[in-house]
Amino acid sequence: MSELELVADYSCVVGEGPLWHPIEQCVYWIDIADGRLFRYEPATGTHALVYGPGEPIGGFTIQEDGALLLFMARGAIRLWRQGVVETLIDELPAERHTRFNDVVADPLGGVFCGTMATPDRPGRLYRIDPDGSLRVILNRVGIPNGMDFSPDLRTFYFTDSTDRTIYAFDYDGMTGSVSNQRALIVIPEGEGVPDGLTVDTKGCLWSARWDGGAVYRYSPTGELLSRFSLPARKVSSVTFGGAGYSDLYITTAGGDRKETEGWGAGGLFRLRAPVLGRAPFLSRITTVQL
């Protein structure tokens, strides 16, 4: 793998959720706490803040028409299209005291979206179907994080950072339902916390390691294959992008404390990967029904 490259640095407090936009040929990412959304275009080497600061954004998906679907504080879900924001739902009553965290679109155009725990109750993992119906998938979640699918679309991966565990589920490509939850990878104490996740075309999992300063690559059976260090303690998420999906984009956090978190804290990095990724699945959500 070639040398690590810092492509943009906005000193993000919680840089997160990088996602390649296949229509615009660029990568978007967020700073959760400040509600900022950024865009980097490799063809020109330019990057910019395109939305915010504002309410926290936990994650986003790319819609079939190219808009971004933002998952925010209080369970709010909004469409962002070239600077214009449309609210699909201003809050989920059950989530008004918390916010969304990581999300992922699935092959059917639905979205798996997790909410953070509160002092009174655990977090949840929801699924929004393409028709807008909302259902709870898991109701006892600590910190919902990295999610993706195996290349054959038969397995759904889900990270609970509080459990320090990456789980595997059977995924039903007809209904979007998941079942048969099992622990695939458990991170030992003292080795950081598993955060964002992506899967390559060989079925291997790339997991960002919060407070671990690295990205780890695991086999589909959970065997550690390689580790790639970054100049930031809080490595938060990963995604494939670029021509042929041969680039790995990595977000980091702690940009407000570079003296202790590392000179690269809060920046967006790129690695030329030895394997290919794939295009993200696109969501098709235009309404949300409570």
PDB file of C-alpha atoms in Angstrom:
ATOM      1  CA  MET A   1       0.000   0.000   0.000  1.00  0.00           C
ATOM      2  CA  SER A   2       1.336   3.442  -0.914  1.00  0.00           C
ATOM      3  CA  GLU A   3       2.125   6.307   1.393  1.00  0.00           C
ATOM      4  CA  LEU A   4      -0.638   7.800   3.484  1.00  0.00           C
ATOM      5  CA  GLU A   5      -1.875  11.156   2.178  1.00  0.00           C
ATOM      6  CA  LEU A   6      -3.671  13.916   4.069  1.00  0.00           C
ATOM      7  CA  VAL A   7      -6.146  15.351   1.560  1.00  0.00           C
ATOM      8  CA  ALA A   8      -8.108  17.801   3.752  1.00  0.00           C
ATOM      9  CA  ASP A   9      -7.881  19.075   7.301  1.00  0.00           C
ATOM     10  CA  TYR A  10     -10.743  20.986   8.911  1.00  0.00           C
ATOM     11  CA  SER A  11      -9.650  20.017  12.435  1.00  0.00           C
ATOM     12  CA  CYS A  12     -12.869  18.058  12.877  1.00  0.00           C
ATOM     13  CA  VAL A  13     -13.841  17.391  16.472  1.00  0.00           C
ATOM     14  CA  VAL A  14     -15.607  14.185  15.397  1.00  0.00           C
ATOM     15  CA  GLY A  15     -14.790  13.688  11.722  1.00  0.00           C
ATOM     16  CA  GLU A  16     -16.927  10.780  10.551  1.00  0.00           C
ATOM     17  CA  GLY A  17     -18.958   8.966   7.929  1.00  0.00           C
ATOM     18  CA  PRO A  18     -16.963   9.335   4.687  1.00  0.00           C
ATOM     19  CA  LEU A  19     -18.951   8.204   1.668  1.00  0.00           C
ATOM     20  CA  TRP A  20     -18.113   8.220  -2.031  1.00  0.00           C
ATOM     21  CA  HIS A  21     -20.688   9.904  -4.261  1.00  0.00           C
ATOM     22  CA  PRO A  22     -20.715   7.873  -7.505  1.00  0.00           C
ATOM     23  CA  ILE A  23     -22.651  10.513  -9.456  1.00  0.00           C
ATOM     24  CA  GLU A  24     -20.505  13.500  -8.482  1.00  0.00           C
ATOM     25  CA  GLN A  25     -17.250  11.501  -8.231  1.00  0.00           C
ATOM     26  CA  CYS A  26     -16.310  12.977  -4.885  1.00  0.00           C
ATOM     27  CA  VAL A  27     -16.258  12.041  -1.228  1.00  0.00           C
ATOM     28  CA  TYR A  28     -18.453  13.664   1.438  1.00  0.00           C
ATOM     29  CA  TRP A  29     -17.815  13.489   5.180  1.00  0.00           C
ATOM     30  CA  ILE A  30     -19.087  15.142   8.356  1.00  0.00           C
ATOM     31  CA  ASP A  31     -18.056  16.651  11.677  1.00  0.00           C
ATOM     32  CA  ILE A  32     -20.782  15.251  13.917  1.00  0.00           C
ATOM     33  CA  ALA A  33     -20.859  17.669  16.848  1.00  0.00           C
ATOM     34  CA  ASP A  34     -20.713  20.851  14.758  1.00  0.00           C
ATOM     35  CA  GLY A  35     -23.140  19.593  12.117  1.00  0.00           C
ATOM     36  CA  ARG A  36     -20.680  20.331   9.315  1.00  0.00           C
ATOM     37  CA  LEU A  37     -20.663  18.584   5.923  1.00  0.00           C
ATOM     38  CA  PHE A  38     -17.597  18.600   3.658  1.00  0.00           C
ATOM     39  CA  ARG A  39     -16.883  17.644   0.047  1.00  0.00           C
ATOM     40  CA  TYR A  40     -13.583  16.604  -1.590  1.00  0.00           C
ATOM     41  CA  GLU A  41     -13.173  16.228  -5.349  1.00  0.00           C
ATOM     42  CA  PRO A  42     -10.086  14.183  -6.287  1.00  0.00           C
ATOM     43  CA  ALA A  43     -10.083  15.248  -9.951  1.00  0.00           C
ATOM     44  CA  THR A  44      -9.377  18.857  -8.993  1.00  0.00           C
ATOM     45  CA  GLY A  45      -7.924  18.368  -5.521  1.00  0.00           C
ATOM     46  CA  THR A  46     -10.435  20.872  -4.143  1.00  0.00           C
ATOM     47  CA  HIS A  47     -12.426  20.581  -0.945  1.00  0.00           C
ATOM     48  CA  ALA A  48     -14.961  22.745   0.851  1.00  0.00           C
ATOM     49  CA  LEU A  49     -17.405  23.086   3.705  1.00  0.00           C
ATOM     50  CA  VAL A  50     -20.793  22.750   1.976  1.00  0.00           C
ATOM     51  CA  TYR A  51     -23.229  22.732   4.898  1.00  0.00           C
ATOM     52  CA  GLY A  52     -23.250  23.955   8.489  1.00  0.00           C
ATOM     53  CA  PRO A  53     -22.313  24.487  11.203  1.00  0.00           C
ATOM     54  CA  GLY A  54     -25.641  23.500  12.669  1.00  0.00           C
ATOM     55  CA  GLU A  55     -27.373  20.706  14.540  1.00  0.00           C
ATOM     56  CA  PRO A  56     -25.359  17.495  14.933  1.00  0.00           C
ATOM     57  CA  ILE A  57     -25.332  15.120  11.954  1.00  0.00           C
ATOM     58  CA  GLY A  58     -24.724  11.502  12.925  1.00  0.00           C
ATOM     59  CA  GLY A  59     -24.515  10.050   9.435  1.00  0.00           C
ATOM     60  CA  PHE A  60     -25.881  10.229   5.908  1.00  0.00           C
ATOM     61  CA  THR A  61     -26.640   8.171   2.836  1.00  0.00           C
ATOM     62  CA  ILE A  62     -26.675   9.070  -0.842  1.00  0.00           C
ATOM     63  CA  GLN A  63     -30.081   9.015  -2.485  1.00  0.00           C
ATOM     64  CA  GLU A  64     -30.789   7.528  -5.894  1.00  0.00           C
ATOM     65  CA  ASP A  65     -31.177  11.045  -7.339  1.00  0.00           C
ATOM     66  CA  GLY A  66     -27.873  12.237  -5.839  1.00  0.00           C
ATOM     67  CA  ALA A  67     -29.236  14.120  -2.826  1.00  0.00           C
ATOM     68  CA  LEU A  68     -27.871  13.366   0.636  1.00  0.00           C
ATOM     69  CA  LEU A  69     -30.133  11.987   3.348  1.00  0.00           C
ATOM     70  CA  LEU A  70     -28.975  13.453   6.679  1.00  0.00           C
ATOM     71  CA  PHE A  71     -29.634  11.688   9.989  1.00  0.00           C
ATOM     72  CA  MET A  72     -29.480  14.226  12.791  1.00  0.00           C
ATOM     73  CA  ALA A  73     -30.196  15.220  16.381  1.00  0.00           C
ATOM     74  CA  ARG A  74     -33.575  14.265  17.938  1.00  0.00           C
ATOM     75  CA  GLY A  75     -34.058  11.650  15.246  1.00  0.00           C
ATOM     76  CA  ALA A  76     -34.547  14.300  12.562  1.00  0.00           C
ATOM     77  CA  ILE A  77     -34.097  13.186   8.947  1.00  0.00           C
ATOM     78  CA  ARG A  78     -33.509  15.757   6.208  1.00  0.00           C
ATOM     79  CA  LEU A  79     -32.697  15.804   2.507  1.00  0.00           C
ATOM     80  CA  TRP A  80     -29.794  18.019   1.425  1.00  0.00           C
ATOM     81  CA  ARG A  81     -29.518  18.868  -2.244  1.00  0.00           C
ATOM     82  CA  GLN A  82     -26.939  21.437  -3.365  1.00  0.00           C
ATOM     83  CA  GLY A  83     -27.467  23.589  -0.296  1.00  0.00           C
ATOM     84  CA  VAL A  84     -31.254  23.250  -0.134  1.00  0.00           C
ATOM     85  CA  VAL A  85     -32.615  21.338   2.881  1.00  0.00           C
ATOM     86  CA  GLU A  86     -35.976  19.567   3.033  1.00  0.00           C
ATOM     87  CA  THR A  87     -37.214  18.037   6.305  1.00  0.00           C
ATOM     88  CA  LEU A  88     -38.720  14.565   6.064  1.00  0.00           C
ATOM     89  CA  ILE A  89     -39.257  14.306   9.808  1.00  0.00           C
ATOM     90  CA  ASP A  90     -38.311  16.857  12.462  1.00  0.00           C
ATOM     91  CA  GLU A  91     -37.960  14.318  15.246  1.00  0.00           C
ATOM     92  CA  LEU A  92     -38.630  10.768  16.336  1.00  0.00           C
ATOM     93  CA  PRO A  93     -40.453  11.125  19.668  1.00  0.00           C
ATOM     94  CA  ALA A  94     -38.496   8.189  21.141  1.00  0.00           C
ATOM     95  CA  GLU A  95     -35.203   9.843  20.165  1.00  0.00           C
ATOM     96  CA  ARG A  96     -35.816  13.507  21.012  1.00  0.00           C
ATOM     97  CA  HIS A  97     -33.174  13.402  23.767  1.00  0.00           C
ATOM     98  CA  THR A  98     -30.446  11.819  21.662  1.00  0.00           C
ATOM     99  CA  ARG A  99     -29.265  11.669  18.034  1.00  0.00           C
ATOM    100  CA  PHE A 100     -28.550   9.345  15.186  1.00  0.00           C
ATOM    101  CA  ASN A 101     -25.036   7.960  14.838  1.00  0.00           C
ATOM    102  CA  ASP A 102     -23.854   5.693  12.016  1.00  0.00           C
ATOM    103  CA  VAL A 103     -26.149   4.721   9.114  1.00  0.00           C
ATOM    104  CA  VAL A 104     -25.940   2.673   5.903  1.00  0.00           C
ATOM    105  CA  ALA A 105     -28.147   2.206   2.840  1.00  0.00           C
ATOM    106  CA  ASP A 106     -28.933  -1.391   1.931  1.00  0.00           C
ATOM    107  CA  PRO A 107     -29.276  -3.123  -1.465  1.00  0.00           C
ATOM    108  CA  LEU A 108     -33.069  -2.590  -1.457  1.00  0.00           C
ATOM    109  CA  GLY A 109     -32.819   1.182  -0.985  1.00  0.00           C
ATOM    110  CA  GLY A 110     -33.708   1.119   2.693  1.00  0.00           C
ATOM    111  CA  VAL A 111     -31.514   2.468   5.485  1.00  0.00           C
ATOM    112  CA  PHE A 112     -30.213   0.919   8.703  1.00  0.00           C
ATOM    113  CA  CYS A 113     -29.752   3.772  11.185  1.00  0.00           C
ATOM    114  CA  GLY A 114     -28.617   3.678  14.793  1.00  0.00           C
ATOM    115  CA  THR A 115     -29.321   6.057  17.676  1.00  0.00           C
ATOM    116  CA  MET A 116     -27.170   6.738  20.714  1.00  0.00           C
ATOM    117  CA  ALA A 117     -28.036   5.578  24.223  1.00  0.00           C
ATOM    118  CA  THR A 118     -29.298   8.073  26.804  1.00  0.00           C
ATOM    119  CA  PRO A 119     -28.898   7.964  30.604  1.00  0.00           C
ATOM    120  CA  ASP A 120     -32.370   6.382  30.743  1.00  0.00           C
ATOM    121  CA  ARG A 121     -32.269   3.751  28.002  1.00  0.00           C
ATOM    122  CA  PRO A 122     -30.030   1.969  25.493  1.00  0.00           C
ATOM    123  CA  GLY A 123     -29.622   3.032  21.889  1.00  0.00           C
ATOM    124  CA  ARG A 124     -31.514   1.435  19.021  1.00  0.00           C
ATOM    125  CA  LEU A 125     -30.922   0.203  15.513  1.00  0.00           C
ATOM    126  CA  TYR A 126     -33.763   1.026  13.122  1.00  0.00           C
ATOM    127  CA  ARG A 127     -34.477   0.202   9.509  1.00  0.00           C
ATOM    128  CA  ILE A 128     -36.396   2.546   7.224  1.00  0.00           C
ATOM    129  CA  ASP A 129     -37.949   0.686   4.312  1.00  0.00           C
ATOM    130  CA  PRO A 130     -38.137   2.351   0.879  1.00  0.00           C
ATOM    131  CA  ASP A 131     -41.853   2.978   1.462  1.00  0.00           C
ATOM    132  CA  GLY A 132     -40.959   5.029   4.543  1.00  0.00           C
ATOM    133  CA  SER A 133     -42.046   2.556   7.196  1.00  0.00           C
ATOM    134  CA  LEU A 134     -39.841   2.482  10.283  1.00  0.00           C
ATOM    135  CA  ARG A 135     -39.073  -0.576  12.409  1.00  0.00           C
ATOM    136  CA  VAL A 136     -36.774  -1.325  15.329  1.00  0.00           C
ATOM    137  CA  ILE A 137     -34.161  -3.986  14.543  1.00  0.00           C
ATOM    138  CA  LEU A 138     -32.257  -3.915  17.860  1.00  0.00           C
ATOM    139  CA  ASN A 139     -33.417  -2.166  21.021  1.00  0.00           C
ATOM    140  CA  ARG A 140     -30.408  -2.651  23.280  1.00  0.00           C
ATOM    141  CA  VAL A 141     -27.470  -0.921  21.601  1.00  0.00           C
ATOM    142  CA  GLY A 142     -24.619   0.995  23.230  1.00  0.00           C
ATOM    143  CA  ILE A 143     -22.988   3.025  20.437  1.00  0.00           C
ATOM    144  CA  PRO A 144     -24.172   1.961  16.951  1.00  0.00           C
ATOM    145  CA  ASN A 145     -21.331   2.124  14.459  1.00  0.00           C
ATOM    146  CA  GLY A 146     -19.744   0.593  11.338  1.00  0.00           C
ATOM    147  CA  MET A 147     -22.227  -1.229   9.095  1.00  0.00           C
ATOM    148  CA  ASP A 148     -21.890  -2.914   5.700  1.00  0.00           C
ATOM    149  CA  PHE A 149     -22.714  -6.049   3.701  1.00  0.00           C
ATOM    150  CA  SER A 150     -20.771  -9.035   2.424  1.00  0.00           C
ATOM    151  CA  PRO A 151     -20.173  -9.153  -1.357  1.00  0.00           C
ATOM    152  CA  ASP A 152     -22.787 -11.906  -1.778  1.00  0.00           C
ATOM    153  CA  LEU A 153     -25.284  -9.725   0.160  1.00  0.00           C
ATOM    154  CA  ARG A 154     -26.101 -12.562   2.530  1.00  0.00           C
ATOM    155  CA  THR A 155     -24.423 -11.058   5.617  1.00  0.00           C
ATOM    156  CA  PHE A 156     -24.967  -7.729   7.362  1.00  0.00           C
ATOM    157  CA  TYR A 157     -22.203  -6.417   9.637  1.00  0.00           C
ATOM    158  CA  PHE A 158     -22.898  -4.116  12.578  1.00  0.00           C
ATOM    159  CA  THR A 159     -20.508  -2.617  15.132  1.00  0.00           C
ATOM    160  CA  ASP A 160     -21.488  -1.837  18.710  1.00  0.00           C
ATOM    161  CA  SER A 161     -18.601   0.214  20.065  1.00  0.00           C
ATOM    162  CA  THR A 162     -19.750  -0.160  23.658  1.00  0.00           C
ATOM    163  CA  ASP A 163     -19.525  -3.948  23.320  1.00  0.00           C
ATOM    164  CA  ARG A 164     -16.196  -3.593  21.442  1.00  0.00           C
ATOM    165  CA  THR A 165     -17.731  -6.068  19.013  1.00  0.00           C
ATOM    166  CA  ILE A 166     -18.418  -6.394  15.286  1.00  0.00           C
ATOM    167  CA  TYR A 167     -21.506  -8.564  14.822  1.00  0.00           C
ATOM    168  CA  ALA A 168     -22.629 -10.546  11.791  1.00  0.00           C
ATOM    169  CA  PHE A 169     -26.280 -11.189  10.874  1.00  0.00           C
ATOM    170  CA  ASP A 170     -27.981 -13.151   8.133  1.00  0.00           C
ATOM    171  CA  TYR A 171     -29.455 -10.617   5.693  1.00  0.00           C
ATOM    172  CA  ASP A 172     -32.664 -11.276   3.746  1.00  0.00           C
ATOM    173  CA  GLY A 173     -32.338  -9.614   0.342  1.00  0.00           C
ATOM    174  CA  MET A 174     -36.076  -9.865  -0.257  1.00  0.00           C
ATOM    175  CA  THR A 175     -37.300  -8.081   2.872  1.00  0.00           C
ATOM    176  CA  GLY A 176     -34.265  -6.304   4.314  1.00  0.00           C
ATOM    177  CA  SER A 177     -34.670  -8.220   7.572  1.00  0.00           C
ATOM    178  CA  VAL A 178     -31.718  -9.483   9.619  1.00  0.00           C
ATOM    179  CA  SER A 179     -31.468 -12.522  11.904  1.00  0.00           C
ATOM    180  CA  ASN A 180     -29.038 -14.893  13.622  1.00  0.00           C
ATOM    181  CA  GLN A 181     -26.889 -12.300  15.379  1.00  0.00           C
ATOM    182  CA  ARG A 182     -23.413 -13.540  16.330  1.00  0.00           C
ATOM    183  CA  ALA A 183     -20.164 -11.933  17.477  1.00  0.00           C
ATOM    184  CA  LEU A 184     -17.596 -12.016  14.670  1.00  0.00           C
ATOM    185  CA  ILE A 185     -14.764  -9.863  16.073  1.00  0.00           C
ATOM    186  CA  VAL A 186     -14.276  -8.827  19.713  1.00  0.00           C
ATOM    187  CA  ILE A 187     -11.623  -6.168  20.377  1.00  0.00           C
ATOM    188  CA  PRO A 188      -9.608  -6.713  23.594  1.00  0.00           C
ATOM    189  CA  GLU A 189      -9.433  -3.962  26.210  1.00  0.00           C
ATOM    190  CA  GLY A 190      -6.528  -1.604  25.639  1.00  0.00           C
ATOM    191  CA  GLU A 191      -6.550  -1.931  21.836  1.00  0.00           C
ATOM    192  CA  GLY A 192      -8.926   0.910  21.051  1.00  0.00           C
ATOM    193  CA  VAL A 193     -12.599   0.762  20.131  1.00  0.00           C
ATOM    194  CA  PRO A 194     -14.060  -0.464  16.811  1.00  0.00           C
ATOM    195  CA  ASP A 195     -15.782   2.357  14.930  1.00  0.00           C
ATOM    196  CA  GLY A 196     -16.688   2.798  11.248  1.00  0.00           C
ATOM    197  CA  LEU A 197     -16.438  -0.127   8.839  1.00  0.00           C
ATOM    198  CA  THR A 198     -16.401  -1.013   5.145  1.00  0.00           C
ATOM    199  CA  VAL A 199     -16.091  -4.267   3.184  1.00  0.00           C
ATOM    200  CA  ASP A 200     -13.887  -4.865   0.119  1.00  0.00           C
ATOM    201  CA  THR A 201     -14.642  -7.029  -2.912  1.00  0.00           C
ATOM    202  CA  LYS A 202     -12.828  -9.982  -1.335  1.00  0.00           C
ATOM    203  CA  GLY A 203     -15.241  -9.876   1.584  1.00  0.00           C
ATOM    204  CA  CYS A 204     -12.693  -8.560   4.070  1.00  0.00           C
ATOM    205  CA  LEU A 205     -13.709  -6.018   6.702  1.00  0.00           C
ATOM    206  CA  TRP A 206     -11.843  -2.737   7.198  1.00  0.00           C
ATOM    207  CA  SER A 207     -12.503  -1.400  10.701  1.00  0.00           C
ATOM    208  CA  ALA A 208     -11.456   2.027  12.004  1.00  0.00           C
ATOM    209  CA  ARG A 209     -10.085   1.963  15.534  1.00  0.00           C
ATOM    210  CA  TRP A 210     -11.048   4.861  17.827  1.00  0.00           C
ATOM    211  CA  ASP A 211      -8.209   5.484  20.310  1.00  0.00           C
ATOM    212  CA  GLY A 212      -6.291   2.811  18.426  1.00  0.00           C
ATOM    213  CA  GLY A 213      -4.660   5.024  15.793  1.00  0.00           C
ATOM    214  CA  ALA A 214      -5.175   2.580  12.937  1.00  0.00           C
ATOM    215  CA  VAL A 215      -7.383   0.792  10.436  1.00  0.00           C
ATOM    216  CA  TYR A 216      -7.541  -3.001  10.750  1.00  0.00           C
ATOM    217  CA  ARG A 217      -8.371  -5.438   7.938  1.00  0.00           C
ATOM    218  CA  TYR A 218     -10.036  -8.746   8.871  1.00  0.00           C
ATOM    219  CA  SER A 219     -10.935 -11.821   6.865  1.00  0.00           C
ATOM    220  CA  PRO A 220     -14.637 -12.730   6.499  1.00  0.00           C
ATOM    221  CA  THR A 221     -14.137 -15.202   9.357  1.00  0.00           C
ATOM    222  CA  GLY A 222     -12.671 -12.528  11.659  1.00  0.00           C
ATOM    223  CA  GLU A 223      -8.945 -13.253  11.328  1.00  0.00           C
ATOM    224  CA  LEU A 224      -6.702 -10.168  11.550  1.00  0.00           C
ATOM    225  CA  LEU A 225      -4.869  -9.747   8.238  1.00  0.00           C
ATOM    226  CA  SER A 226      -3.195  -6.334   8.455  1.00  0.00           C
ATOM    227  CA  ARG A 227      -3.009  -3.048  10.343  1.00  0.00           C
ATOM    228  CA  PHE A 228      -2.394   0.439   8.922  1.00  0.00           C
ATOM    229  CA  SER A 229      -1.324   3.204  11.322  1.00  0.00           C
ATOM    230  CA  LEU A 230      -2.403   6.849  11.107  1.00  0.00           C
ATOM    231  CA  PRO A 231      -1.050  10.003  12.789  1.00  0.00           C
ATOM    232  CA  ALA A 232      -4.230  10.354  14.852  1.00  0.00           C
ATOM    233  CA  ARG A 233      -5.412   8.376  17.873  1.00  0.00           C
ATOM    234  CA  LYS A 234      -9.091   8.579  17.012  1.00  0.00           C
ATOM    235  CA  VAL A 235      -9.553   6.877  13.647  1.00  0.00           C
ATOM    236  CA  SER A 236     -13.294   7.005  13.113  1.00  0.00           C
ATOM    237  CA  SER A 237     -14.424   5.598   9.760  1.00  0.00           C
ATOM    238  CA  VAL A 238     -13.433   4.294   6.311  1.00  0.00           C
ATOM    239  CA  THR A 239     -14.900   4.044   2.815  1.00  0.00           C
ATOM    240  CA  PHE A 240     -13.711   3.068  -0.652  1.00  0.00           C
ATOM    241  CA  GLY A 241     -13.852   5.574  -3.498  1.00  0.00           C
ATOM    242  CA  GLY A 242     -12.085   6.939  -6.540  1.00  0.00           C
ATOM    243  CA  ALA A 243     -11.675   5.386  -9.959  1.00  0.00           C
ATOM    244  CA  GLY A 244     -12.387   1.692  -9.644  1.00  0.00           C
ATOM    245  CA  TYR A 245     -12.826   2.100  -5.881  1.00  0.00           C
ATOM    246  CA  SER A 246      -9.107   1.595  -5.294  1.00  0.00           C
ATOM    247  CA  ASP A 247      -8.747   4.451  -2.787  1.00  0.00           C
ATOM    248  CA  LEU A 248      -9.501   4.123   0.906  1.00  0.00           C
ATOM    249  CA  TYR A 249     -10.719   7.354   2.532  1.00  0.00           C
ATOM    250  CA  ILE A 250     -10.329   7.587   6.293  1.00  0.00           C
ATOM    251  CA  THR A 251     -11.767  10.109   8.749  1.00  0.00           C
ATOM    252  CA  THR A 252     -10.268  11.009  12.105  1.00  0.00           C
ATOM    253  CA  ALA A 253     -11.398  12.948  15.176  1.00  0.00           C
ATOM    254  CA  GLY A 254      -9.804  15.057  17.900  1.00  0.00           C
ATOM    255  CA  GLY A 255      -8.893  18.029  15.721  1.00  0.00           C
ATOM    256  CA  ASP A 256      -9.453  20.381  18.638  1.00  0.00           C
ATOM    257  CA  ARG A 257      -6.679  18.595  20.594  1.00  0.00           C
ATOM    258  CA  LYS A 258      -3.938  17.880  18.068  1.00  0.00           C
ATOM    259  CA  GLU A 259      -1.246  18.231  20.731  1.00  0.00           C
ATOM    260  CA  THR A 260      -2.484  15.050  22.424  1.00  0.00           C
ATOM    261  CA  GLU A 261      -4.437  13.328  19.625  1.00  0.00           C
ATOM    262  CA  GLY A 262      -1.769  13.520  16.892  1.00  0.00           C
ATOM    263  CA  TRP A 263      -0.909  15.971  14.131  1.00  0.00           C
ATOM    264  CA  GLY A 264      -3.404  14.334  11.762  1.00  0.00           C
ATOM    265  CA  ALA A 265      -6.327  14.432  14.196  1.00  0.00           C
ATOM    266  CA  GLY A 266      -9.466  15.770  12.561  1.00  0.00           C
ATOM    267  CA  GLY A 267      -8.198  15.266   9.006  1.00  0.00           C
ATOM    268  CA  LEU A 268      -9.364  13.246   6.000  1.00  0.00           C
ATOM    269  CA  PHE A 269      -6.763  10.768   4.708  1.00  0.00           C
ATOM    270  CA  ARG A 270      -6.409   8.601   1.613  1.00  0.00           C
ATOM    271  CA  LEU A 271      -4.599   5.312   1.081  1.00  0.00           C
ATOM    272  CA  ARG A 272      -4.169   3.518  -2.244  1.00  0.00           C
ATOM    273  CA  ALA A 273      -5.577   0.113  -1.370  1.00  0.00           C
ATOM    274  CA  PRO A 274      -4.219  -3.223  -2.645  1.00  0.00           C
ATOM    275  CA  VAL A 275      -7.800  -4.431  -3.109  1.00  0.00           C
ATOM    276  CA  LEU A 276     -10.919  -2.823  -4.527  1.00  0.00           C
ATOM    277  CA  GLY A 277     -14.047  -1.667  -2.799  1.00  0.00           C
ATOM    278  CA  ARG A 278     -17.468  -1.155  -4.362  1.00  0.00           C
ATOM    279  CA  ALA A 279     -19.972   1.616  -4.918  1.00  0.00           C
ATOM    280  CA  PRO A 280     -22.180   2.426  -1.931  1.00  0.00           C
ATOM    281  CA  PHE A 281     -25.791   1.340  -2.049  1.00  0.00           C
ATOM    282  CA  LEU A 282     -28.161   4.238  -2.701  1.00  0.00           C
ATOM    283  CA  SER A 283     -31.153   4.994  -0.516  1.00  0.00           C
ATOM    284  CA  ARG A 284     -34.641   5.615  -1.876  1.00  0.00           C
ATOM    285  CA  ILE A 285     -36.318   7.310   1.077  1.00  0.00           C
ATOM    286  CA  THR A 286     -38.743  10.155   0.356  1.00  0.00           C
ATOM    287  CA  THR A 287     -40.970   9.900   3.423  1.00  0.00           C
ATOM    288  CA  VAL A 288     -40.811   8.493   6.967  1.00  0.00           C
ATOM    289  CA  GLN A 289     -43.890   7.014   8.614  1.00  0.00           C
ATOM    290  CA  LEU A 290     -44.094   6.829  12.396  1.00  0.00           C
TER     291      LEU A 290
END
